[in-house]
Structures are given as C-alpha cells and as structure tokens.
Short mmCIF file of C-alpha atoms in Angstrom, two decimals:
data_model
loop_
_atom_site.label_atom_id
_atom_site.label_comp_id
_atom_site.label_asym_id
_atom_site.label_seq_id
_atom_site.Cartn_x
_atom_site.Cartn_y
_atom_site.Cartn_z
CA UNK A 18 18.09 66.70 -20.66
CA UNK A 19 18.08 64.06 -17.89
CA UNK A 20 15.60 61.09 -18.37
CA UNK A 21 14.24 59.89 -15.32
CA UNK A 22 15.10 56.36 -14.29
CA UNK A 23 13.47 54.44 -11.89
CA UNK A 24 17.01 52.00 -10.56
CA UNK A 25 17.17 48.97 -7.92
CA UNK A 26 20.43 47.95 -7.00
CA UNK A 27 21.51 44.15 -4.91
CA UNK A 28 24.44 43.66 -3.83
CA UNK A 29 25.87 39.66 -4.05
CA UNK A 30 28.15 38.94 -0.89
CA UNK A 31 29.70 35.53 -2.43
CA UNK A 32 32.54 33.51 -0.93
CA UNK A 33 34.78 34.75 -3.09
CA UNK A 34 33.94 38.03 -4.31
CA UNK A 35 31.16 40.80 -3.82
CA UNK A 36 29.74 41.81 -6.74
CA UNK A 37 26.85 44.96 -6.82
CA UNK A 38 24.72 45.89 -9.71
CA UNK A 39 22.52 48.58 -10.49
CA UNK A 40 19.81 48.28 -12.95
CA UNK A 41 17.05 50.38 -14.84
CA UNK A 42 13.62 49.52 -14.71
CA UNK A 43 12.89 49.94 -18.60
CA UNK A 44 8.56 50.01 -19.53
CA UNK A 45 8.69 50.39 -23.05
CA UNK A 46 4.81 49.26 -25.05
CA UNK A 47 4.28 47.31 -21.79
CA UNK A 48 7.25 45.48 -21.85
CA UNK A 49 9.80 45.76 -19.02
CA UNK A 50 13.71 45.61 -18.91
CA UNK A 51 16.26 45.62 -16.35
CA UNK A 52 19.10 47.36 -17.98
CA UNK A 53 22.47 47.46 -16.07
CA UNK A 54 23.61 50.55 -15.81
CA UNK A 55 26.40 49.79 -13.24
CA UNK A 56 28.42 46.92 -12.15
CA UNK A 57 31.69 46.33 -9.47
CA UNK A 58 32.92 42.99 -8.32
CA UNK A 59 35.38 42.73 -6.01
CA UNK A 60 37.52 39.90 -4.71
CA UNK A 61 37.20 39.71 -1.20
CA UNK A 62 37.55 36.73 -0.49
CA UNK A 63 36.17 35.67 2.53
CA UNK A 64 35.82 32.23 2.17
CA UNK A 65 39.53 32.08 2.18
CA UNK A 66 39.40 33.09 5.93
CA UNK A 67 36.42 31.00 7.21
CA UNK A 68 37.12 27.75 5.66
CA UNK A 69 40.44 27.74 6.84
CA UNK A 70 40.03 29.03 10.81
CA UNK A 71 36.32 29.85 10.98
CA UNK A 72 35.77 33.24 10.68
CA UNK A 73 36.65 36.50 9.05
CA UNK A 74 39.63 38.23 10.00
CA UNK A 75 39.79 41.63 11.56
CA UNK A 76 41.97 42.88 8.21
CA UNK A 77 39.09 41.58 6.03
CA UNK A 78 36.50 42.68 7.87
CA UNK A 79 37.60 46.30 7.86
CA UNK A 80 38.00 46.37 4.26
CA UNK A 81 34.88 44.71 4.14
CA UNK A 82 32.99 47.33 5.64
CA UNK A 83 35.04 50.24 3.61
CA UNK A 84 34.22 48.19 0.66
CA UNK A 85 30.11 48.29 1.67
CA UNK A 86 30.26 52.00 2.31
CA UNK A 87 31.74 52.86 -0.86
CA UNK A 88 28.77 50.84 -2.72
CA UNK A 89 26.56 52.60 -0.20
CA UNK A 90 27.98 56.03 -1.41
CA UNK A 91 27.87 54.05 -5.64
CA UNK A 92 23.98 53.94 -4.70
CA UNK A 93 23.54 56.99 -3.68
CA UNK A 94 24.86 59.21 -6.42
CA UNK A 95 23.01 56.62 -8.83
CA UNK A 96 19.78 57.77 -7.21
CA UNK A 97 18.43 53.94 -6.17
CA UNK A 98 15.45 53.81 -5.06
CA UNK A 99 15.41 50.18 -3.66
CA UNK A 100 18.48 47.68 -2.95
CA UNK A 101 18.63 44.22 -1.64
CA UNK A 102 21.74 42.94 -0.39
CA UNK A 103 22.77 39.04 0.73
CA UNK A 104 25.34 37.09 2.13
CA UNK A 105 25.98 33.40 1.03
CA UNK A 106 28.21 30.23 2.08
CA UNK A 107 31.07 32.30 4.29
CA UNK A 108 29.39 34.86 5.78
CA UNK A 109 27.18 32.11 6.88
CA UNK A 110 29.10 29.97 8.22
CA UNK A 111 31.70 32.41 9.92
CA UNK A 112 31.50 32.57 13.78
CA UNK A 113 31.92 36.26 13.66
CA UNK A 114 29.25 37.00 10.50
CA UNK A 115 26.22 37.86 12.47
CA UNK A 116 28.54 40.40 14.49
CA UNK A 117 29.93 41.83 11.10
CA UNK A 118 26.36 42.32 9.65
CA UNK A 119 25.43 44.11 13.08
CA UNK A 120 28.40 46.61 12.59
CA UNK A 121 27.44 47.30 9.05
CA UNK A 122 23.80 47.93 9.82
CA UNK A 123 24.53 49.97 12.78
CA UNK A 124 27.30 52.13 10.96
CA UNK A 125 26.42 52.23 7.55
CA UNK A 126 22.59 51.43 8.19
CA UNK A 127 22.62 48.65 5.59
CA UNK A 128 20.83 45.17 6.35
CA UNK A 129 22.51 42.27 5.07
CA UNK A 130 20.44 39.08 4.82
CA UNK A 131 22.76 35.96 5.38
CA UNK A 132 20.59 33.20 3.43
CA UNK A 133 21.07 29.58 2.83
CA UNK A 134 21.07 27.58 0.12
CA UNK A 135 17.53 26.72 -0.09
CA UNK A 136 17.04 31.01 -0.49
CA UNK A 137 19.86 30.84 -2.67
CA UNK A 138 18.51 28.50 -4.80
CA UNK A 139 14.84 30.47 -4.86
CA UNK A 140 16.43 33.51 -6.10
CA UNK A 141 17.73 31.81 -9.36
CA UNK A 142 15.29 29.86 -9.74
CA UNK A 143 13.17 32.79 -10.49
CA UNK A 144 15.32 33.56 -13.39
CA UNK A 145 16.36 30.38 -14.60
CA UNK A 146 12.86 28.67 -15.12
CA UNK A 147 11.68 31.60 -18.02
CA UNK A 148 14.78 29.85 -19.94
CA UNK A 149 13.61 26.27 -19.88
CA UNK A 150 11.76 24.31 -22.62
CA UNK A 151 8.87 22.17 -22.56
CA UNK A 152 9.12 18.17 -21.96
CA UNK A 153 12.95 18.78 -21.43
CA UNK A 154 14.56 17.62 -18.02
CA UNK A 155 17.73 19.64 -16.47
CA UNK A 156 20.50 19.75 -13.87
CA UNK A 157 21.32 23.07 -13.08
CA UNK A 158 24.48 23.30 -11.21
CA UNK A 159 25.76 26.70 -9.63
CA UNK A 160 29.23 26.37 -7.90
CA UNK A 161 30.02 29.39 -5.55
CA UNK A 162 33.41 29.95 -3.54
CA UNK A 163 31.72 27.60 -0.65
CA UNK A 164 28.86 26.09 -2.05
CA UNK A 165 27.29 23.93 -4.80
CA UNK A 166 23.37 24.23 -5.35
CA UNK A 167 22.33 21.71 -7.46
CA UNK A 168 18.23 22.23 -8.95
CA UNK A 169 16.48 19.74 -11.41
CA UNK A 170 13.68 20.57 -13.55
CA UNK A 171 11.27 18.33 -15.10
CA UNK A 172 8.78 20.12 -17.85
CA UNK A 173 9.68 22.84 -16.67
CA UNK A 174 9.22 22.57 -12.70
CA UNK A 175 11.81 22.23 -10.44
CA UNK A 176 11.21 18.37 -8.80
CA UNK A 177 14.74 18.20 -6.65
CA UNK A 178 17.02 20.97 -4.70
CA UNK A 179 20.17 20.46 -2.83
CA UNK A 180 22.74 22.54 -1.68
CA UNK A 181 26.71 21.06 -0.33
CA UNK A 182 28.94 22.97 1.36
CA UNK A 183 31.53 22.45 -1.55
CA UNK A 184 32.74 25.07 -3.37
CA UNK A 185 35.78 26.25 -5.43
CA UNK A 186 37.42 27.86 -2.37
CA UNK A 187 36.89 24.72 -0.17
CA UNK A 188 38.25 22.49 -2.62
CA UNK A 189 41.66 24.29 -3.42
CA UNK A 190 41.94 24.25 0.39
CA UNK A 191 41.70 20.93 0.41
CA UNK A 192 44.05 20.79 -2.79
CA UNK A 193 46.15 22.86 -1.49
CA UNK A 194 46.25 20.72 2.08
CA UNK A 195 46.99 17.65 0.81
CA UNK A 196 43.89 16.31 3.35
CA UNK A 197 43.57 12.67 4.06
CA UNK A 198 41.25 10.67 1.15
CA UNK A 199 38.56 10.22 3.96
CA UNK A 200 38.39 13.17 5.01
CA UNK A 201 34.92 15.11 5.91
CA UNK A 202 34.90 16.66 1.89
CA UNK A 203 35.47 13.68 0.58
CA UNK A 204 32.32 12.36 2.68
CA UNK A 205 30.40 15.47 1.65
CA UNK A 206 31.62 14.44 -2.24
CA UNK A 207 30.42 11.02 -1.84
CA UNK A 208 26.81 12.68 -1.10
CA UNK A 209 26.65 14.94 -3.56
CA UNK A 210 27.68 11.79 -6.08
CA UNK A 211 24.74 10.15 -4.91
CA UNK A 212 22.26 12.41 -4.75
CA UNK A 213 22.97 13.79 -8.38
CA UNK A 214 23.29 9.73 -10.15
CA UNK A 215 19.96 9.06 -8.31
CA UNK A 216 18.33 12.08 -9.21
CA UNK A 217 18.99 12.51 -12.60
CA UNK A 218 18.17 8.73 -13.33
CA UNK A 219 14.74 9.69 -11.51
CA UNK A 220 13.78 12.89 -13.43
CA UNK A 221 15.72 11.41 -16.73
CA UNK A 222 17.90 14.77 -16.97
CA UNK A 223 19.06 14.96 -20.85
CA UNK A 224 20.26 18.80 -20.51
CA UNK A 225 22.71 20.24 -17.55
CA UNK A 226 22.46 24.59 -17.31
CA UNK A 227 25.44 26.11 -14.93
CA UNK A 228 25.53 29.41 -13.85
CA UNK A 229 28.46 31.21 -12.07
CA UNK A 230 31.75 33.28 -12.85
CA UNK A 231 34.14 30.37 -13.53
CA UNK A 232 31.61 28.27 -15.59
CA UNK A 233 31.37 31.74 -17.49
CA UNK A 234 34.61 31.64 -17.65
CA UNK A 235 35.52 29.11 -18.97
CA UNK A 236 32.64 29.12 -21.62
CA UNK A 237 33.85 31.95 -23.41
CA UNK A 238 37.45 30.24 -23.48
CA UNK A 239 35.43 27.59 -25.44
CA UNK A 240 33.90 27.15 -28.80
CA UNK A 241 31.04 27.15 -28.45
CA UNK A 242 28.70 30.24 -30.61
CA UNK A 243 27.49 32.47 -28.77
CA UNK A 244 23.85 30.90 -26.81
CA UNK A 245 24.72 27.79 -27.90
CA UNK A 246 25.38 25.05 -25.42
CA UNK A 247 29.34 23.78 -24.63
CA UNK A 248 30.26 19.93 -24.95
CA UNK A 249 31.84 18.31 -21.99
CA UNK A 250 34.60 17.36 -23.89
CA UNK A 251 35.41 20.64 -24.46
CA UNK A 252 34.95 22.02 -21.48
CA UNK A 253 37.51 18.69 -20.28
CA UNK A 254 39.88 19.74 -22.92
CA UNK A 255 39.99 23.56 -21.41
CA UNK A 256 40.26 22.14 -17.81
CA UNK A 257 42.77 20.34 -18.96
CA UNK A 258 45.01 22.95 -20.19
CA UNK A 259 44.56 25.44 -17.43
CA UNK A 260 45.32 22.52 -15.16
CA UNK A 261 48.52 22.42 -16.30
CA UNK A 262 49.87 26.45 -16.48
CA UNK A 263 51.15 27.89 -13.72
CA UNK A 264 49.59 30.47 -11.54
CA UNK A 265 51.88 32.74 -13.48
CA UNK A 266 50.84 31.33 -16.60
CA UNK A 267 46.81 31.64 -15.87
CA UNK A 268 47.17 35.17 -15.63
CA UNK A 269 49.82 35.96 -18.09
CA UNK A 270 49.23 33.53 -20.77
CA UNK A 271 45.67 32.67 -20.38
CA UNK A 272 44.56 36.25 -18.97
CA UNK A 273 42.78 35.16 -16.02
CA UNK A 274 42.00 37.21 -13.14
CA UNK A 275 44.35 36.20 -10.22
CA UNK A 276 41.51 35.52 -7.87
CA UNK A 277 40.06 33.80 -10.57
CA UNK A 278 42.86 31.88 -11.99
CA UNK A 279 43.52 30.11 -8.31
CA UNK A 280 40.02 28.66 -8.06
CA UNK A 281 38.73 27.84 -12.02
CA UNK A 282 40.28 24.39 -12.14
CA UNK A 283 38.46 22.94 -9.09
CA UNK A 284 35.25 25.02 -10.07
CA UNK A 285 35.64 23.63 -13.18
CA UNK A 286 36.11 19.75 -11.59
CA UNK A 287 32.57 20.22 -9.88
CA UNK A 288 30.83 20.89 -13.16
CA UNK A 289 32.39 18.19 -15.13
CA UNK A 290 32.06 15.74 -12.32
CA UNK A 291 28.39 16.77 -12.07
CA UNK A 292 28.18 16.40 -15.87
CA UNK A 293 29.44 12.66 -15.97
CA UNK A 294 27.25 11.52 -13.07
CA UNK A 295 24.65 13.08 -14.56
CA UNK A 296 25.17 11.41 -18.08
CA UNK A 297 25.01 15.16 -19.97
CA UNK A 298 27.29 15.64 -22.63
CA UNK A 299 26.10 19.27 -23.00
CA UNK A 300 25.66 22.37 -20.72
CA UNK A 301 23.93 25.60 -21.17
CA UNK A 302 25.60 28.63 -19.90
CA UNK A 303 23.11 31.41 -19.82
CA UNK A 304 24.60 34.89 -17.88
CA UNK A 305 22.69 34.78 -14.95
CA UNK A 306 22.89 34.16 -10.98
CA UNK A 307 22.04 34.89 -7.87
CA UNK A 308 22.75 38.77 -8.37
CA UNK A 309 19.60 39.03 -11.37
CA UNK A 310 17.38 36.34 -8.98
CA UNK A 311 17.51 39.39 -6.53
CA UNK A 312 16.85 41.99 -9.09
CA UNK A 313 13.98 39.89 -9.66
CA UNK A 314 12.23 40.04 -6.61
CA UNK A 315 13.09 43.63 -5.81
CA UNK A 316 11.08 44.41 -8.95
CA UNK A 317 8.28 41.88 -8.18
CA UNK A 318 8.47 43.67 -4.43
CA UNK A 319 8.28 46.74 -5.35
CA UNK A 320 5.99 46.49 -8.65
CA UNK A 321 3.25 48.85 -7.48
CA UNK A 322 5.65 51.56 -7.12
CA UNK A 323 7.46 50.98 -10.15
CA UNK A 324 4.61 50.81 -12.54
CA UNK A 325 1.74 52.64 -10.20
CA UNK A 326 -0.03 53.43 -13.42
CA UNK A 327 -3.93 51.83 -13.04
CA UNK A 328 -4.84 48.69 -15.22
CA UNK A 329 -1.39 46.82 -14.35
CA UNK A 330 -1.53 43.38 -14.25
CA UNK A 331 -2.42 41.19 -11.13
CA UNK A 332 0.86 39.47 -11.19
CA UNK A 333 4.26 41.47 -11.88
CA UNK A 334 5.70 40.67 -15.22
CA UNK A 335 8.89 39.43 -15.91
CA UNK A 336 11.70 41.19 -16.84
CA UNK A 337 14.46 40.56 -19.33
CA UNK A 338 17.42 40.66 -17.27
CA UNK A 339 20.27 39.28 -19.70
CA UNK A 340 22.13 42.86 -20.22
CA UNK A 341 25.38 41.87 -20.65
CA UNK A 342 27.65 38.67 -22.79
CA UNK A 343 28.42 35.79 -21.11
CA UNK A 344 31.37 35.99 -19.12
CA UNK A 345 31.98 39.57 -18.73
CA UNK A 346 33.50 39.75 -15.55
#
C-alpha cells in the first residue's frame, strides 16, 4: 500500500558543489516534519572556473545542464509537487551565468534564481534563529566555495549581516597562486577582520554557530558528543593535521572526499580566524544551510496547499528540518 506524501524539493547551486534534496511534509497531532527522503550532491565546481577567468566554461556548463536535467527527471519520478532552486557566489558572479540560467529555463523549463548574499543569508536565517537561546549573543559564520556570510544575533535577533566574496575556492586560488600580500583578497580579508572585531565587541558575541560542508566536516573528525559544541583548539589541532597530509593522504588516510579534501584547510582557516577575532572559544555546528532555509520557505509558500484542512493557523508553523547527523555528506 502506497502512503501518500505530499514532497518539495530545492536544489542548492553552491560554488563548489550542487546539492538537491527532497523532503516529506510530515503532519502528525499537528506537528509538522520535513523528512528527507532523497539527497545528491555533486561536485561541480564552478567556482573553480569563474574565480580564475570569469566565467563558466563550455565543458562545465554542458555537464551542468545534464546534471539539472537528471535532478529534473529525480523530481519527477519522486512525484514533487513544489521545488525551489538557487544559485550562489559563482553563478553570480560569472559573465556567462545569466545566459546559462536562460538555456536551462528554456530547455529544461527550470528557473534558477541567482541570489546574493543578503538572500542567502535570509534563507538560513529562517532556520538558524529556532536554535538560538535567550540573552545569548552569536556569530554565525557560513563559508561557501566563494563566499563568507557572516550573521550576529543578539537575544535572539539578528542585529548585523555581511557577506565577502571569500570563500574556500577563492582562497586555495590564491594559495595555490602564490598572489602578492596586498593583493585585492587580502584587502577584502582586512574588511572582513574589521567588521567581525567591531561587531562582536558591539553585540558582546560569547557563542560562534557555523554551518556548511567543511565545518561539518571537520566536526565529526572532532571530539566533540554529538550536539555538543567543538573547542577552537580542537578544531586548530584538526586543521593542523590535515594541513600537513598530502592531497593523497586527505583522501587515503583521512578519507576525505577529493573535492573536499582540496578546499577544507582554507575553509577551515576562515572559521578559526573568525573564531579568534571574535574572542569564541566554542562553536556550534548544527546540520543545517542554505538547502533547509529553502525548504523552509517552500513550505511557508505553499502552506495552504499543504495543510488546506480549515482551522490552520494564521502563520505557517515551523518545521523540524534536522533529518540527518551532522556531517553526512
């Protein structure tokens, strides 16, 4: 016997992978769950193209597009009834994006939304503010392939937002380059530096939060129980090691992804360095992102539909949308 599911689906087009998740709108005694019921990332990596020449190359693009219609084709068989797709720091800031999201619409009739880091930061903060505690003040750093977005909350309301076009893609370019010290990034670095001392000695910030796959990461190579927060100096003391294997090491030894063994260490240098100019000597890692921001506010959107039943309340609940351990890639 099949039991009908009502599923939303958003797909994540990130600098360095896409990721797509389907979920399961779950009403059980007038509580409601998002319940994954599918998940594919894939390492695209665009970012690698634009931040090095500016746009995305005709190789990528086509298996960008193949890549789409297969999750087009994932959707379909799963039966979704509403998806929501975006496109962060690289499609954004390739010269050749807006023609790429064109072809897809017009081929595959998908719309892909290229936001910025202000909507980037509105979609998780619509997940990460149900996790916060009264009278506690946080930094909340999220490091993408070519962006940071940095939030802080004070008693619970978010007081500060900025987003720098620095990410873990960017910066192993850089590493990679051997760039002058005074370099544009290293101006950009300077900002961010700024902006986080000054802010967190405004809003007294006691507690950091960082969400991402490499913070993930490299929280469940620590340890740290399970929901419990990670010290800095561990997290250093990981860095650290990792730092010094080899690419052939990372994956072998450590068991890291390849696309994700490349890009963890200067990932990882963003959150420390966030950490210490912040004054935190602890971060919370809870498993969630932009992706469950998005499944969010397709619920929220399309909360009549979902739960058309009379006597619902004026304002869309919110869902539980931690479905799977921290980490899992």
């Amino acid at each position: 016997m099949q039991f009908p599911l009502c599923k939303l689906a958003v797909i994540d087009i990130g600098s360095n992978a896409v990721r797509c998740q389907i979920s399961a709108v779950l009403n059980y005694e007038g509580k409601f769950r998002l319940k994954r019921v599918e998940y594919v990332r894939y390492p695209m990596r665009l970012g690698e193209d634009v931040f090095a020449t500016g746009q995305i190359s005709p190789l990528k693009e086509e298996k960008f597009v193949k890549f789409l219609h297969s999750l087009k084709l994932l959707m379909e068989v799963h039966e979704v009834a509403h998806h929501l797709i975006c496109a962060t720091s690289a499609m954004r800031g390739a010269t050749n994006g807006a023609a790429i999201a064109t072809r897809v619409r017009e081929e595959l009739g998908l719309h892909i939304q290229v936001i910025d880091g202000q909507d980037e930061a509105f979609y998780i903060n619509r997940v990460i503010e149900h996790l916060l505690e009264d009278n506690k003040h946080y930094l909340h750093i999220d490091v993408g392939g070519g962006s940071t977005e940095f939030n802080i909350y004070h008693d619970r309301r978010k007081v500060a937002a900025q987003s720098f076009e620095i990410g873990s893609i960017r910066r192993m370019q850089q590493e990679e380059s051997g760039g002058p010290s005074t370099g544009p990034q290293d101006e950009l670095w300077a900002r961010m530096e700024a902006w986080v001392r000054e802010n967190a000695r405004r809003y007294h910030v006691t507690r950091a939060i960082g969400t991402g796959g490499n913070i993930n990461k490299l929280y469940t190579m620590s340890p740290a129980a399970p929901n419990k927060a990670v010290a800095r100096r561990s997290l250093e003391t990981i860095l650290a090691r990792l730092a010094g294997l080899t690419m052939e090491e990372r994956v072998n030894v450590a068991m890291l992804n390849p696309d994700r063994a490349d890009v963890i260490v200067p990932a990882g240098h963003i959150y420390l360095s966030a950490m210490h100019w912040a004054n935190v000597s602890s971060m919370i890692v809870p498993d969630i992102g932009l992706k469950d921001g998005m499944l969010q506010a397709l619920f929220e959107e399309h909360f009549d539909e979902i739960s058309p039943a009379s006597g619902h309340p004026a304002h869309p609940p919110v869902p539980d949308v931690r479905n799977q351990p921290a980490g899992m890639e």
